[in-house]
Amino acid sequence: MEKIRLGISTCLLGKNVRYDGGHKLDRFLTDTLGQYVEYVPVCPEVECGLPVPREAMHLEGNSDSPRLTTTHTKQDMTDRMVRWARKRVAELEREDLCGFIFKSKSPSSGMERISVYNEQGMPVKKGVGIFARILMEHLPLLPVEDEGRLHDPELRENFIERIFTLKRWREALAKEKSRGVVVDFHTKHKSLILSHSANHYQAMGKLVAKAKDLPLKEFYSQYQTLLMEALKLKTTSKKNSNVMMHMMGYFKEQLSSDEKKELLEGIDHYRKGHIPLIVPITLINHYVRKYNQTYLKQHVYLNPHPLELRLRNHV
Ligand code: SF4
């Protein structure tokens, strides 16, 4: 797989672009995730023409449509930022991005819970950074996160799963445009989708079954929307356990009674929160190889992202 292209707030890469001339280097993003991705840095405040250092800014007014103003001299930067952001987002749409990582708490780059100061000067954490809002409204299916939320193991896993899946989807379509490509992609991703949403799994199954009734472009578009919506929903230990039980059904005839017992125990320990998901998954992978389960071998769920990222390792 080629490197995944991700947009990122420039200061997270260690560049000195913040209002105080500093940065917010995030080592996980640069050193670990950075091995698999190619970052497209975006600093809204510098790229819209403001200097480094500069006066700090914040959001104020109505939290649904706040103004971006400098904190002391009260200069209103909103129109300047909006004009620049619309142009930049149109460029980013052509960058083949599979996701965007925002800097948290920023009035320009923050994706959620940004302080908006009311008339009394009190902050209400209900705002969205001006650039982040325009990007998310323009590309609603693009996986997005901020570096603060990515410290949460479940959110990190979910985001990484989404960017890797979107990359695989784009690569599949780049090779060949046909209904068969989508059917093949769906077969490989069925279990992964089911681990997020049984409703989407069913809807996508029906969509694939009636693929011939739809124009090709419409089919791709509907499938991609459902795919990204599904993966955004959180997996749970119950959903993952169901998927693993379902997988076990494919080789229960081949497993010895000891192996069956060991796997059932592993899934049960995971469901109860005693061991991380990676343990029963490793066991299933072992049996898939041992019994040469060709159908399950192609299931991305068993290997959705590089082991080096150490995901699925939390309880
Ligand atoms: S938070 Fe956004 S605007 Fe602020 S320095 Fe970082 S990239 Fe630039």
GROMACS .gro file of N, CA, C and O and ligand atoms in nm, residues 8-12 15 17-19 22 24 42-46 54 81 103-104 106-110, ligand 1:
model
  108
    8ILE      N    1  -0.306   1.769   0.816
    8ILE     CA    2  -0.272   1.781   0.959
    8ILE      C    3  -0.246   1.928   0.992
    8ILE      O    4  -0.196   2.004   0.907
    9SER      N    5  -0.280   1.968   1.113
    9SER     CA    6  -0.246   2.103   1.158
    9SER      C    7  -0.095   2.111   1.171
    9SER      O    8  -0.032   2.030   1.242
   10THR      N    9  -0.035   2.208   1.104
   10THR     CA   10   0.111   2.214   1.090
   10THR      C   11   0.187   2.209   1.222
   10THR      O   12   0.292   2.146   1.232
   11CYS      N   13   0.132   2.275   1.327
   11CYS     CA   14   0.207   2.283   1.454
   11CYS      C   15   0.226   2.144   1.516
   11CYS      O   16   0.319   2.124   1.595
   12LEU      N   17   0.141   2.047   1.480
   12LEU     CA   18   0.155   1.912   1.536
   12LEU      C   19   0.278   1.840   1.481
   12LEU      O   20   0.323   1.740   1.535
   15LYS      N   21   0.645   2.230   1.371
   15LYS     CA   22   0.682   2.356   1.304
   15LYS      C   23   0.641   2.473   1.392
   15LYS      O   24   0.533   2.473   1.451
   17VAL      N   25   0.482   2.752   1.419
   17VAL     CA   26   0.384   2.839   1.353
   17VAL      C   27   0.279   2.894   1.449
   17VAL      O   28   0.191   2.969   1.409
   18ARG      N   29   0.289   2.858   1.578
   18ARG     CA   30   0.187   2.904   1.672
   18ARG      C   31   0.200   3.053   1.701
   18ARG      O   32   0.304   3.113   1.675
   19TYR      N   33   0.095   3.109   1.758
   19TYR     CA   34   0.092   3.254   1.783
   19TYR      C   35   0.213   3.299   1.865
   19TYR      O   36   0.264   3.410   1.849
   22GLY      N   37   0.587   2.904   1.901
   22GLY     CA   38   0.615   2.766   1.940
   22GLY      C   39   0.547   2.664   1.850
   22GLY      O   40   0.494   2.698   1.743
   24LYS      N   41   0.352   2.234   1.865
   24LYS     CA   42   0.286   2.133   1.949
   24LYS      C   43   0.319   1.994   1.894
   24LYS      O   44   0.230   1.916   1.861
   42VAL      N   45  -0.134   2.198   0.718
   42VAL     CA   46  -0.215   2.318   0.696
   42VAL      C   47  -0.215   2.401   0.825
   42VAL      O   48  -0.258   2.352   0.930
   43CYS      N   49  -0.166   2.524   0.818
   43CYS     CA   50  -0.178   2.616   0.931
   43CYS      C   51  -0.265   2.733   0.886
   43CYS      O   52  -0.217   2.823   0.816
   44PRO      N   53  -0.392   2.731   0.922
   44PRO     CA   54  -0.483   2.835   0.874
   44PRO      C   55  -0.436   2.977   0.908
   44PRO      O   56  -0.444   3.066   0.822
   45GLU      N   57  -0.386   2.999   1.027
   45GLU     CA   58  -0.353   3.136   1.067
   45GLU      C   59  -0.233   3.189   0.989
   45GLU      O   60  -0.233   3.303   0.944
   46VAL      N   61  -0.131   3.106   0.969
   46VAL     CA   62  -0.014   3.151   0.892
   46VAL      C   63  -0.049   3.158   0.742
   46VAL      O   64  -0.015   3.254   0.674
   54ARG      N   65   0.224   3.627   1.667
   54ARG     CA   66   0.108   3.714   1.641
   54ARG      C   67   0.023   3.720   1.768
   54ARG      O   68   0.043   3.639   1.859
   81MET      N   69  -1.028   3.482   0.733
   81MET     CA   70  -1.009   3.337   0.753
   81MET      C   71  -1.107   3.256   0.667
   81MET      O   72  -1.069   3.157   0.605
  103LYS      N   73  -0.554   2.026   1.532
  103LYS     CA   74  -0.503   2.064   1.663
  103LYS      C   75  -0.623   2.098   1.752
  103LYS      O   76  -0.705   2.182   1.715
  104SER      N   77  -0.629   2.032   1.867
  104SER     CA   78  -0.742   2.057   1.957
  104SER      C   79  -0.736   2.199   2.014
  104SER      O   80  -0.629   2.261   2.017
  106SER      N   81  -0.804   2.485   1.924
  106SER     CA   82  -0.767   2.604   1.846
  106SER      C   83  -0.892   2.671   1.787
  106SER      O   84  -0.978   2.602   1.731
  107PRO      N   85  -0.901   2.805   1.792
  107PRO     CA   86  -1.018   2.873   1.734
  107PRO      C   87  -1.019   2.865   1.581
  107PRO      O   88  -1.122   2.890   1.518
  108SER      N   89  -0.906   2.827   1.522
  108SER     CA   90  -0.902   2.811   1.376
  108SER      C   91  -0.910   2.664   1.337
  108SER      O   92  -0.982   2.625   1.246
  109SER      N   93  -0.834   2.579   1.408
  109SER     CA   94  -0.818   2.440   1.366
  109SER      C   95  -0.896   2.339   1.450
  109SER      O   96  -0.904   2.222   1.411
  110GLY      N   97  -0.951   2.376   1.563
  110GLY     CA   98  -1.015   2.278   1.652
  110GLY      C   99  -1.146   2.225   1.596
  110GLY      O  100  -1.227   2.301   1.542
  316SF4     S1  101  -0.355   2.529   1.582
  316SF4    FE1  102  -0.387   2.557   1.364
  316SF4     S2  103  -0.374   2.777   1.332
  316SF4    FE2  104  -0.284   2.736   1.531
  316SF4     S3  105  -0.066   2.711   1.490
  316SF4    FE3  106  -0.157   2.508   1.484
  316SF4     S4  107  -0.202   2.477   1.269
  316SF4    FE4  108  -0.169   2.696   1.295
   0.00000   0.00000   0.00000
